[in-house]
XYZ file of C-alpha atoms in Angstrom:
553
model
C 101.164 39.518 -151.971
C 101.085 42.969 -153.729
C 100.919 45.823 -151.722
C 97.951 48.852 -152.713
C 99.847 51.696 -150.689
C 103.248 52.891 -151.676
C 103.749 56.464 -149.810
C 108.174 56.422 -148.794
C 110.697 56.172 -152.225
C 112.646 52.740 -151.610
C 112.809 49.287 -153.052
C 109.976 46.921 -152.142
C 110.463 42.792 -152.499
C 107.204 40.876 -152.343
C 106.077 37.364 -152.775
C 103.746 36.736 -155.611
C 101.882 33.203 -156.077
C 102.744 31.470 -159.208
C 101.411 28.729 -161.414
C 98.991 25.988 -159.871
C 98.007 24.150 -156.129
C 99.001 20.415 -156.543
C 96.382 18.187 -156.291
C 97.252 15.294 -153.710
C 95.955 12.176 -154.270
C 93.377 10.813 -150.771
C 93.907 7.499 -149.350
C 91.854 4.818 -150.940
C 92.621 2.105 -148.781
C 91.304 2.667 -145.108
C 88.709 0.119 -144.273
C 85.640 -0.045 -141.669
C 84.553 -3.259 -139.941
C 81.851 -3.994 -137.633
C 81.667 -6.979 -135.321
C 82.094 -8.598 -131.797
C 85.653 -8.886 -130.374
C 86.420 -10.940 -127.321
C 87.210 -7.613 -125.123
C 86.908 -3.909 -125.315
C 89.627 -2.039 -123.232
C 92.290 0.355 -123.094
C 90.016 3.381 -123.814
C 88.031 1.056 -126.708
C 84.564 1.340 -126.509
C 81.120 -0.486 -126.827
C 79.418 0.486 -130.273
C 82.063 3.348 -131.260
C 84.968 3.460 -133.462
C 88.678 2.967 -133.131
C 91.503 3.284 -134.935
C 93.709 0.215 -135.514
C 97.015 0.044 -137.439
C 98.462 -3.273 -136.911
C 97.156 -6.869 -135.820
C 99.326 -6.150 -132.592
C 96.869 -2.430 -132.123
C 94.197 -4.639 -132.151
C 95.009 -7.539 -129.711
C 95.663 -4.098 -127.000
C 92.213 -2.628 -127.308
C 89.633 -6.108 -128.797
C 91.653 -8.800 -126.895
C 91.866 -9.816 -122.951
C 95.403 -9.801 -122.072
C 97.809 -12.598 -123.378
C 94.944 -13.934 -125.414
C 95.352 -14.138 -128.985
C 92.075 -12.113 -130.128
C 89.468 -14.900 -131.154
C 86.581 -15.830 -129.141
C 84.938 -18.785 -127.855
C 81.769 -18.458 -129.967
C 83.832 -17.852 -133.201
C 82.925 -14.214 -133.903
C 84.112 -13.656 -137.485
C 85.133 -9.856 -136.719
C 88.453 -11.215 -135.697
C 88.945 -13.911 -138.843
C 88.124 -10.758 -140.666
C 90.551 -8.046 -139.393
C 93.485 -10.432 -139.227
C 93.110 -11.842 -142.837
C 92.919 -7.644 -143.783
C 95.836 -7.193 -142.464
C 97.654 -10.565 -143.588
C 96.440 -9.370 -147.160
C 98.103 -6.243 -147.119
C 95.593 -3.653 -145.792
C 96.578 -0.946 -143.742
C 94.419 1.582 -141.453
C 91.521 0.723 -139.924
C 88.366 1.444 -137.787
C 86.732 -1.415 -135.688
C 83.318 -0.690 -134.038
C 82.456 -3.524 -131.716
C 78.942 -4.626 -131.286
C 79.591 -7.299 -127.541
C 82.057 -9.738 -126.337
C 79.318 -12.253 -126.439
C 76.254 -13.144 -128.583
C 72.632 -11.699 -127.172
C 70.519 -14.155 -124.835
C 73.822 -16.103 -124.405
C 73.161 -17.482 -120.341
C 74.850 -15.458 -117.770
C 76.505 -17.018 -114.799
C 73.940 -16.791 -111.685
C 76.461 -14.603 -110.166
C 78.254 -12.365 -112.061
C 82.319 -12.113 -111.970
C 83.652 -8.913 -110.196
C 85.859 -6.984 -112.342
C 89.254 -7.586 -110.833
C 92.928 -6.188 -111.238
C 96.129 -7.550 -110.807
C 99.639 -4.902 -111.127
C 103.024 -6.417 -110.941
C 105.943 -5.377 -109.456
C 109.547 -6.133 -110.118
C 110.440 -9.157 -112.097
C 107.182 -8.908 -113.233
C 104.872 -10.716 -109.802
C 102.051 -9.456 -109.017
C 101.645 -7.404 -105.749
C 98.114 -5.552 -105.502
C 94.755 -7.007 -106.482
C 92.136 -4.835 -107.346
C 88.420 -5.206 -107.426
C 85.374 -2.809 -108.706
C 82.881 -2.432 -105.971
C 79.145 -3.633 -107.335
C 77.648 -0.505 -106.655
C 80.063 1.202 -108.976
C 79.863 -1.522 -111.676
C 76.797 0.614 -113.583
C 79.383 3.483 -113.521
C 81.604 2.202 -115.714
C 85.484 2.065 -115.918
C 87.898 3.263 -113.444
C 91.870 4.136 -113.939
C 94.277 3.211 -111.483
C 97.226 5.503 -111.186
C 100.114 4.676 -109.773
C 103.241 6.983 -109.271
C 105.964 7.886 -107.447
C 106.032 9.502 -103.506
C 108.044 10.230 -101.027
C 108.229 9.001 -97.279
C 105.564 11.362 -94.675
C 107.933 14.664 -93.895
C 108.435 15.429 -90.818
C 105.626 17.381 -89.193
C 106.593 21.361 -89.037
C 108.626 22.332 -86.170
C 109.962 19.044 -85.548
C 113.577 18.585 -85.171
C 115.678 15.239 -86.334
C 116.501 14.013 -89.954
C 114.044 12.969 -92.393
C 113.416 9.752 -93.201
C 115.537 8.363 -96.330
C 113.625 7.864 -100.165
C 114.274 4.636 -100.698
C 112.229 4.331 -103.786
C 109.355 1.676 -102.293
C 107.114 5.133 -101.739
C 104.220 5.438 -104.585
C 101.117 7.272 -104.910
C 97.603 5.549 -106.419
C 95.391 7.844 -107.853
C 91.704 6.231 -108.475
C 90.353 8.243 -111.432
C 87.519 8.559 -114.032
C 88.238 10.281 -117.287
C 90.055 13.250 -116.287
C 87.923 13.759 -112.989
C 90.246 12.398 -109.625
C 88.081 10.883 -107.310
C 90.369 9.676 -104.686
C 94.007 9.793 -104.101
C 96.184 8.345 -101.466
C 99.736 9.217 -100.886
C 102.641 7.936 -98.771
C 102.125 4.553 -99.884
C 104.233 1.380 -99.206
C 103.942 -2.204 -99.267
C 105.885 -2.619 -95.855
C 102.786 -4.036 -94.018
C 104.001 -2.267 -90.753
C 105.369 1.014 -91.333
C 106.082 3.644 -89.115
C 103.082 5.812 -88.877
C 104.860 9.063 -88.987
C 106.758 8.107 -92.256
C 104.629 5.636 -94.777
C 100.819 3.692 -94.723
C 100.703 0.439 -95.794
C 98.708 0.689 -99.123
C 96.099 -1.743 -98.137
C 95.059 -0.443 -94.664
C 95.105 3.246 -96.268
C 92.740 1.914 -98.996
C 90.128 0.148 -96.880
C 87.656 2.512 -96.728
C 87.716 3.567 -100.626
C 84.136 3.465 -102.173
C 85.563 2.562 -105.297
C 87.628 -0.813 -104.921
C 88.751 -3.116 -102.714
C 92.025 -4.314 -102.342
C 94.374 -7.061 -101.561
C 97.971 -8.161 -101.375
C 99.129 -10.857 -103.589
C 102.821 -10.401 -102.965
C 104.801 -12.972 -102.047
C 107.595 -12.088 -99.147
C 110.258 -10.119 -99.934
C 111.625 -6.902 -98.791
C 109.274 -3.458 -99.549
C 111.276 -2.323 -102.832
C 110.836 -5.501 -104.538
C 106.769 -5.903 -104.173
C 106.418 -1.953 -104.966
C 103.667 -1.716 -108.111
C 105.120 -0.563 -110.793
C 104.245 2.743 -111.983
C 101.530 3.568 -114.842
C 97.593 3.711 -115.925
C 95.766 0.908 -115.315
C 92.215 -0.008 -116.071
C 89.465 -1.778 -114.514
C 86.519 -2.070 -115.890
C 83.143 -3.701 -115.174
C 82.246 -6.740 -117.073
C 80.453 -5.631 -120.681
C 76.967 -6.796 -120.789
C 75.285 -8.161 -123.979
C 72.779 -6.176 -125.580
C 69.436 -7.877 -125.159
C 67.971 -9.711 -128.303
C 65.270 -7.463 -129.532
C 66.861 -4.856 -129.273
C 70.400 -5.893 -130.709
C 69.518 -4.904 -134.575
C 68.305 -1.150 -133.059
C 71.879 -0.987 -131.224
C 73.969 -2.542 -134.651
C 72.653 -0.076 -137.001
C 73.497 2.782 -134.360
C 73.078 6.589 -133.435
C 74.793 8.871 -135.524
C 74.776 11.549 -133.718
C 75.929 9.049 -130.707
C 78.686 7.944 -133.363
C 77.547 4.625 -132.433
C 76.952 0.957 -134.478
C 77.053 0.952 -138.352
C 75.664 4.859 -138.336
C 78.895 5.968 -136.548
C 81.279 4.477 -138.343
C 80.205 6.439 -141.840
C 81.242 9.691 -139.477
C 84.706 8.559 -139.957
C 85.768 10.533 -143.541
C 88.383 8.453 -144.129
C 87.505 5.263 -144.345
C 86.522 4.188 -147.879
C 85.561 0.454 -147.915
C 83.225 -1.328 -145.167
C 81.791 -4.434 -143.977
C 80.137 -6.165 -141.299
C 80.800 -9.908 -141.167
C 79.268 -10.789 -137.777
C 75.954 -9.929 -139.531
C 76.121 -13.851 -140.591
C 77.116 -14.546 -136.913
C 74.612 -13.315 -135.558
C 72.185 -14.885 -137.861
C 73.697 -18.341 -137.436
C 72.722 -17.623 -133.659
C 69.475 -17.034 -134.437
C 69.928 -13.452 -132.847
C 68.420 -11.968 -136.258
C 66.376 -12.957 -138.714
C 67.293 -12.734 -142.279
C 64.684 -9.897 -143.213
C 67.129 -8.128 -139.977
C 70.216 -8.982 -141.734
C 68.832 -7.520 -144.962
C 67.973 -4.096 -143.206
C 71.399 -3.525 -142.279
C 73.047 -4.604 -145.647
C 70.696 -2.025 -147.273
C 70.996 0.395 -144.511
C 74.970 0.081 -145.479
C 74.284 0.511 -149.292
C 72.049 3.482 -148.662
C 75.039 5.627 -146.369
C 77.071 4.755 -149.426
C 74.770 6.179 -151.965
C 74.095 9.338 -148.773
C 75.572 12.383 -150.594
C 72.938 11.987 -153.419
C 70.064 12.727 -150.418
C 72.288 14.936 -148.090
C 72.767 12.264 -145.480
C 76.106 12.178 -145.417
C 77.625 15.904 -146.947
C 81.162 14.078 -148.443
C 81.088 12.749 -152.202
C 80.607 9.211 -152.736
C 83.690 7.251 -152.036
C 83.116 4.374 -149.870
C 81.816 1.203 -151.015
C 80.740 -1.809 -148.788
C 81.580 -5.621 -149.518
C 78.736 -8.107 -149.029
C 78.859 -11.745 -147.431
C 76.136 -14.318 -148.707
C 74.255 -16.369 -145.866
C 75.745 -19.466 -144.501
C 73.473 -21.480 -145.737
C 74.074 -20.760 -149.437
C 76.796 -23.234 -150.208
C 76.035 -23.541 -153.821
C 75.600 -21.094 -156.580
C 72.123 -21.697 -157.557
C 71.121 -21.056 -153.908
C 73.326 -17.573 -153.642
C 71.420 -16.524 -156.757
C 67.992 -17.332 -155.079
C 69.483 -14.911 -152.083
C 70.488 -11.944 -154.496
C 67.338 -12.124 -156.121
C 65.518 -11.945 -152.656
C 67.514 -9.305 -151.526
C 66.488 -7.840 -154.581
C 69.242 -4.441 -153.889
C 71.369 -3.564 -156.870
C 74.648 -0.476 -156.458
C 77.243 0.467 -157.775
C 78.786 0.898 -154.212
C 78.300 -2.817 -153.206
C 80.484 -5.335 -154.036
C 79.522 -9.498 -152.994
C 81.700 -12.446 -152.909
C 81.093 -15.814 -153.369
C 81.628 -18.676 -151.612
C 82.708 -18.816 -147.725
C 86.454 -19.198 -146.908
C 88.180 -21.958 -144.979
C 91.018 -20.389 -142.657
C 92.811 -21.762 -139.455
C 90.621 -21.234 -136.296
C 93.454 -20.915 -133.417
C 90.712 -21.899 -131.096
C 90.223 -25.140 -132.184
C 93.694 -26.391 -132.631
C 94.166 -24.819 -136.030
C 91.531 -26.392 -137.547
C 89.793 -24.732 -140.364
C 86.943 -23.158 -139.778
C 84.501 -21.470 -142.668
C 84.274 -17.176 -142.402
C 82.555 -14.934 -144.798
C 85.441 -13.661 -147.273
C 84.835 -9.448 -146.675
C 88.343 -9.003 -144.506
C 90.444 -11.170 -146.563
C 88.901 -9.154 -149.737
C 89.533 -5.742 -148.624
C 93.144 -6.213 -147.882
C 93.116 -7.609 -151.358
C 91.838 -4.087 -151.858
C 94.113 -2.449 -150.103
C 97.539 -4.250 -151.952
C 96.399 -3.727 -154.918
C 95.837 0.060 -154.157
C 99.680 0.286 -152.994
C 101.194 -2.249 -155.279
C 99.390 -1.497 -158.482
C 96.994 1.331 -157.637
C 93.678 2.127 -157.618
C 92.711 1.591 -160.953
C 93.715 -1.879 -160.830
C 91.038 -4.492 -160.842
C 91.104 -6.104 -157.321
C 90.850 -9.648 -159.423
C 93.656 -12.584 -160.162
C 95.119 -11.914 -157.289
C 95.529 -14.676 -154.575
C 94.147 -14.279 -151.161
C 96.665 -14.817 -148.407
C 96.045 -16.939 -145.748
C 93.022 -19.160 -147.606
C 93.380 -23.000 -147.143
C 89.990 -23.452 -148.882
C 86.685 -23.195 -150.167
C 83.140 -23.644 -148.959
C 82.619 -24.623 -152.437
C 84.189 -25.233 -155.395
C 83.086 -23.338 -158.523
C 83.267 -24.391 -161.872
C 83.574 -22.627 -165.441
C 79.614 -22.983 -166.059
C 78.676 -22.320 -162.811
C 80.261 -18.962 -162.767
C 78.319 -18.399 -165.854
C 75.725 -18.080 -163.948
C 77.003 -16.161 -161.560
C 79.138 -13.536 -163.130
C 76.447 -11.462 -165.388
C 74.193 -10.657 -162.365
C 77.510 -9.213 -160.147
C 78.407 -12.153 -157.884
C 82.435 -12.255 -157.650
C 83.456 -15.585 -157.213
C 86.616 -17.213 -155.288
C 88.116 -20.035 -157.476
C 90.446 -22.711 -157.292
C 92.864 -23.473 -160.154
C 95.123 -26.478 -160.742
C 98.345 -25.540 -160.197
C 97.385 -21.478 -159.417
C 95.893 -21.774 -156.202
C 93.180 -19.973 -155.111
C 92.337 -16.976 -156.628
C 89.990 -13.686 -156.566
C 88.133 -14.601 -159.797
C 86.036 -11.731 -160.344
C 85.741 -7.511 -160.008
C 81.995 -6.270 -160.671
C 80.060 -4.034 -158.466
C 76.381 -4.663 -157.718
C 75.352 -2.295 -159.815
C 71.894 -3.311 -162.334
C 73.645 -5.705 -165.523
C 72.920 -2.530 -167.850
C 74.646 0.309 -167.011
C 77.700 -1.194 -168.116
C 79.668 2.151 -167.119
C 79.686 1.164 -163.590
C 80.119 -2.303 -163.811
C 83.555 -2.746 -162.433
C 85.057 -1.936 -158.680
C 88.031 -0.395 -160.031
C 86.148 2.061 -162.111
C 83.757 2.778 -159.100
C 86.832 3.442 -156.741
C 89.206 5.061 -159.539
C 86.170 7.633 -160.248
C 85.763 7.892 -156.375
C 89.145 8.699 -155.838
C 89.145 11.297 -158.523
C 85.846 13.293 -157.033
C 87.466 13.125 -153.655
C 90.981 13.968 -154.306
C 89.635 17.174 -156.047
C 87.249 18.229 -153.975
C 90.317 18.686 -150.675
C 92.469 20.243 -153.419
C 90.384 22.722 -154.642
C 89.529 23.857 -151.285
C 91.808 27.141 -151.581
C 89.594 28.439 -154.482
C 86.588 28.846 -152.153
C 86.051 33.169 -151.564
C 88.595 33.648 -154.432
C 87.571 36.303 -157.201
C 85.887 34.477 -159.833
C 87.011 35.776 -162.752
C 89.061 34.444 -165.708
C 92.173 34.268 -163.491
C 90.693 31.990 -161.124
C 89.228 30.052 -163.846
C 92.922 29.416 -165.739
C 94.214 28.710 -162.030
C 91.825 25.991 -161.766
C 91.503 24.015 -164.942
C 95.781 24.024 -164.941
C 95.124 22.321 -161.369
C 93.021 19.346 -162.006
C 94.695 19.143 -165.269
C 97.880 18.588 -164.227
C 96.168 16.147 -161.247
C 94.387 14.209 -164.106
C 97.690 13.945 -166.428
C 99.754 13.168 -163.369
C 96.888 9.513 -163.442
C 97.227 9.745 -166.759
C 100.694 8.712 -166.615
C 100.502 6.283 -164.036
C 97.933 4.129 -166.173
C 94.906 5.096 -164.492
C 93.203 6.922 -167.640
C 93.004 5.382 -171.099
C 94.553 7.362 -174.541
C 97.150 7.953 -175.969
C 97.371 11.452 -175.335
C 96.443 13.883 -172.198
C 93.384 15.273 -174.833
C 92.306 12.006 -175.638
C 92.320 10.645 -171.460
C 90.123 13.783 -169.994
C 89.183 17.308 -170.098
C 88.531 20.108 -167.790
C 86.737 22.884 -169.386
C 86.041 26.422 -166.721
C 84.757 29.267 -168.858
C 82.079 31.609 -169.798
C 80.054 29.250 -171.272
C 79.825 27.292 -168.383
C 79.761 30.224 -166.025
C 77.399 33.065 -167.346
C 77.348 36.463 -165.153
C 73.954 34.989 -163.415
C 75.483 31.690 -162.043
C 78.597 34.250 -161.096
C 75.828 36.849 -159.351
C 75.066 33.768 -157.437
C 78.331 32.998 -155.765
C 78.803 29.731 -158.078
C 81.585 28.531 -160.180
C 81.483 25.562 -161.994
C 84.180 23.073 -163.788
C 83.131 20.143 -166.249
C 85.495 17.266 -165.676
C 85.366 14.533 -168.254
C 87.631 11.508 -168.247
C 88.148 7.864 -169.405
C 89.180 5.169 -167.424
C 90.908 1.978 -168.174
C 88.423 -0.960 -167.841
C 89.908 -4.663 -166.745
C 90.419 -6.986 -169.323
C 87.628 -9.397 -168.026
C 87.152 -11.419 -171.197
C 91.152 -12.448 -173.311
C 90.141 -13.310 -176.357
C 92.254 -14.867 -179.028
C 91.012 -15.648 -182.612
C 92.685 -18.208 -184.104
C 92.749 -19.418 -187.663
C 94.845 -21.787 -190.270
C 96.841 -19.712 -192.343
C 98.933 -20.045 -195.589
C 101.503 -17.930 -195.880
C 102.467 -18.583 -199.292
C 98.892 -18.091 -200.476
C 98.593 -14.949 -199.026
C 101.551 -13.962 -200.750
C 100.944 -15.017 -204.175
């Protein structure tokens, strides 16, 4: 920058700022789920958030080991993620709500949490179990590293005993906090005393776990643990019945249930589809599962109250009930439900996918996963302005219903998006309205909704550097030449409709909008006005008989 002070004669080379701050464009393709997974490990936990990249991230923190992530009951959470990420989506956070439906029976005696570390040649060598009393405590680490044999006690003459590598440490901790460590250790089960302990006589009297040997015989070396982290972790209990809803919808300030996943900023498109699960199950009513659709709606709408202090960029995708197979039934629903939004989007009908618990047979789960990876190809293929619609959803092998022309008629006007299946074309996303009320037509469409979303977001982060600047006409020409050339950079791409940057948007900063009172009062403000491309929902060809010589007499 420019220096104010000038006293010694000389040359002076500074850096001057030139021209505008690129806008960059956010992510519009991170996606939120909520749902019951068959585990929750590896630093996972109950009713909060985690970050998943990959089907492979989530069978490491929502799966028991060497399973392949579905559950018994059929939670749909799983059916869900894994179609999102067959359909192209990418980032994701999973909150899980139990690894087991409320009021299921417990076994009379409950299962100790046990665990088993290999050694070489992958066999297992130490078995580990929680103690009950620390079951309520929650999980434990187990450590295990390398030692060295017992030195030889000070002032004692003779050479030490040889490393041969079948020394380790185990380190029993919680969090960060250590609570017991034992060093030394071998898996020779009679050791000199001066030089090793055998690892299950020194950790008999831990008030943490017990332990056994499961090696089979073989020399020290080969039945040593292998080193690493290690968890252990009580058994997750179900939340009770009445009080499952109350633990769903979440603390916020707890980042817990559906309230703590909206904390995540990135995430731009959410569903739960084990609300239908647990309806099925009779765990909620359907007044229950309406609370929470609406409660989802509502943190969408949040920056118009001040809930939620971020611009309004998410939307959530809706699943109808089970129970309404055809569409005059799903319109009785909507119409019950009675919630209209531009940030809601609903699909119609259920989908038929492979269950790998049942021998691959096909199994019907609400559509919301496949849908948003939908979402998120089309984002990265096409972009964001493209209507999530004709496009085929991966990994479909059928319909809980088959809807007609006339039927979707019916369905269409009042914002149900309906799944189709053509002769010859497979089955197809056959629809792109939000749930927004049939006359404001401005909002109608999903792509609008997230193009407009996109737009607000991206330039509120990349404005942020005009915050404290002088607000003068400077900073006003810095500005407007910003999101300009962010808006004509969409432009180009497709995402704004004319012919000409003037005819796509505007950005108008000046006095008129900013008169020395608003400027007394710390405020600057920017009128942004642009036009979107709308999808083609309705091809229409006029046909008539013509005569060309006619015409050209």
């Amino acid at each position: 920058m420019a220096r104010l002070d000038y006293f010694a004669p000389g040359v002076y080379v500074e850096e001057i700022d030139r021209g505008s701050r690129p806008i960059e464009g956010v992510s519009t393709a991170v996606a939120g789920f909520v749902g019951f997974t068959e585990d929750v490990r590896e630093g996972a936990e109950l009713y909060k958030p985690m970050l998943v990249t990959n089907w492979t991230q989530y069978l490491n923190y929502f799966a028991r080991k060497g399973s392949n992530g579905f559950t018994d009951f059929d939670a749909y959470l799983p059916f869900a993620v894994y179609g999102y990420f067959m359909n192209g989506g990418g980032r994701c956070w999973i909150t899980s709500i139990g690894t087991s439906l409320p009021g299921t029976p417990q076994p009379a005696t409950a299962q100790p949490a046990t665990l088993q570390i290999s050694g070489r040649g992958n066999r297992p060598c130490l078995s580990f179990t929680l103690k009950p009393e620390q079951a309520a405590s929650g999980t434990i680490n187990i450590l295990v590293s390398e030692s060295t044999p017992r030195p030889l006690p000070e002032g004692t003459e003779g050479e030490a005993p040889p490393n041969t590598g079948e020394y380790f440490t185990i380190q029993i901790r919680r969090g960060e906090e250590t609570l017991e460590q034992y060093e030394n250790l071998t898996m020779n089960r009679e050791p000199a005393a001066q030089v090793a302990t055998y690892a299950v006589a020194a950790l008999r009297n831990s008030m943490y776990v017990s332990i056994r040997d499961v090696s089979q015989s073989g020399q020290p070396l080969g039945r040593r643990p292998s080193n690493g982290q290690y968890e252990l972790a009580p058994a997750i209990a179900a939340s009770p019945p009445d009080r499952f809803s109350q633990d769903v919808e979440g603390i916020r300030d707890d980042r817990t249930g559906v309230r703590g996943i909206f904390e995540i900023d990135e995430i731009t498109m959410l569903a739960c589809p084990d609300l239908m699960r647990a309806y099925q199950a009779g765990v909620m009513n359907i007044e229950q599962v309406h609370g929470i659709m609406e409660l989802m709606v509502s943190m969408c709408e949040g920056s118009a109250s001040g809930d939620i202090p971020n611009p309004p960029n998410r939307m959530v995708v809706l699943d109808p009930p089970p129970e309404c197979v055809k569409p005059q039934e799903v319109v009785d629903w909507l119409q019950r439900f009675n919630r209209r939004s531009m940030f809601a989007a609903l699909y119609y009908p259920w989908i038929k996918v492979p269950n790998p618990r049942n021998g691959g047979r096909p199994i019907l789960v609400p559509p919301c996963g496949h849908i948003m990876g939908v979402w998120g190809r089309t984002d990265e293929t096409r972009g964001v302005y493209k209507a999530p619609a004709n496009e085929v959803p991966r990994g479909v092998i059928g319909l809980a219903y088959e809807t007609n022309f006339r039927e979707q008629e019916l369905l269409n006007p009042i914002g149900i998006n309906c799944i189709r299946s053509f002769p010859n074309r497979g089955i197809r996303i056959w629809g792109a309205r939000t749930l927004v009320e049939p006359d404001k037509t401005e909002w109608r469409y999903i792509s609008v909704r997230r193009l407009i979303s996109y737009i607000e977001k991206s330039i509120e982060l990349g404005t942020q550097w005009a915050v404290f600047e002088p607000n003068d006409e400077d900073l006003w020409a810095r500005v407007r030449r910003t999101v300009s050339n962010f808006l004509e950079r969409i432009w180009r791409e497709g995402a704004l409709f004319g012919a000409t940057p003037q005819q796509a948007f505007y950005v108008k900063c000046d006095e008129e909008l900013n008169p020395p009172e608003t400027m007394i009062l710390g405020r600057l403000y920017i009128e942004v006005g642009v036009c979107p491309v709308r999808p083609a929902e309705f091809v229409v060809f006029r046909i008539s008989q013509w005569n060309g010589v006619e015409d050209a007499e």
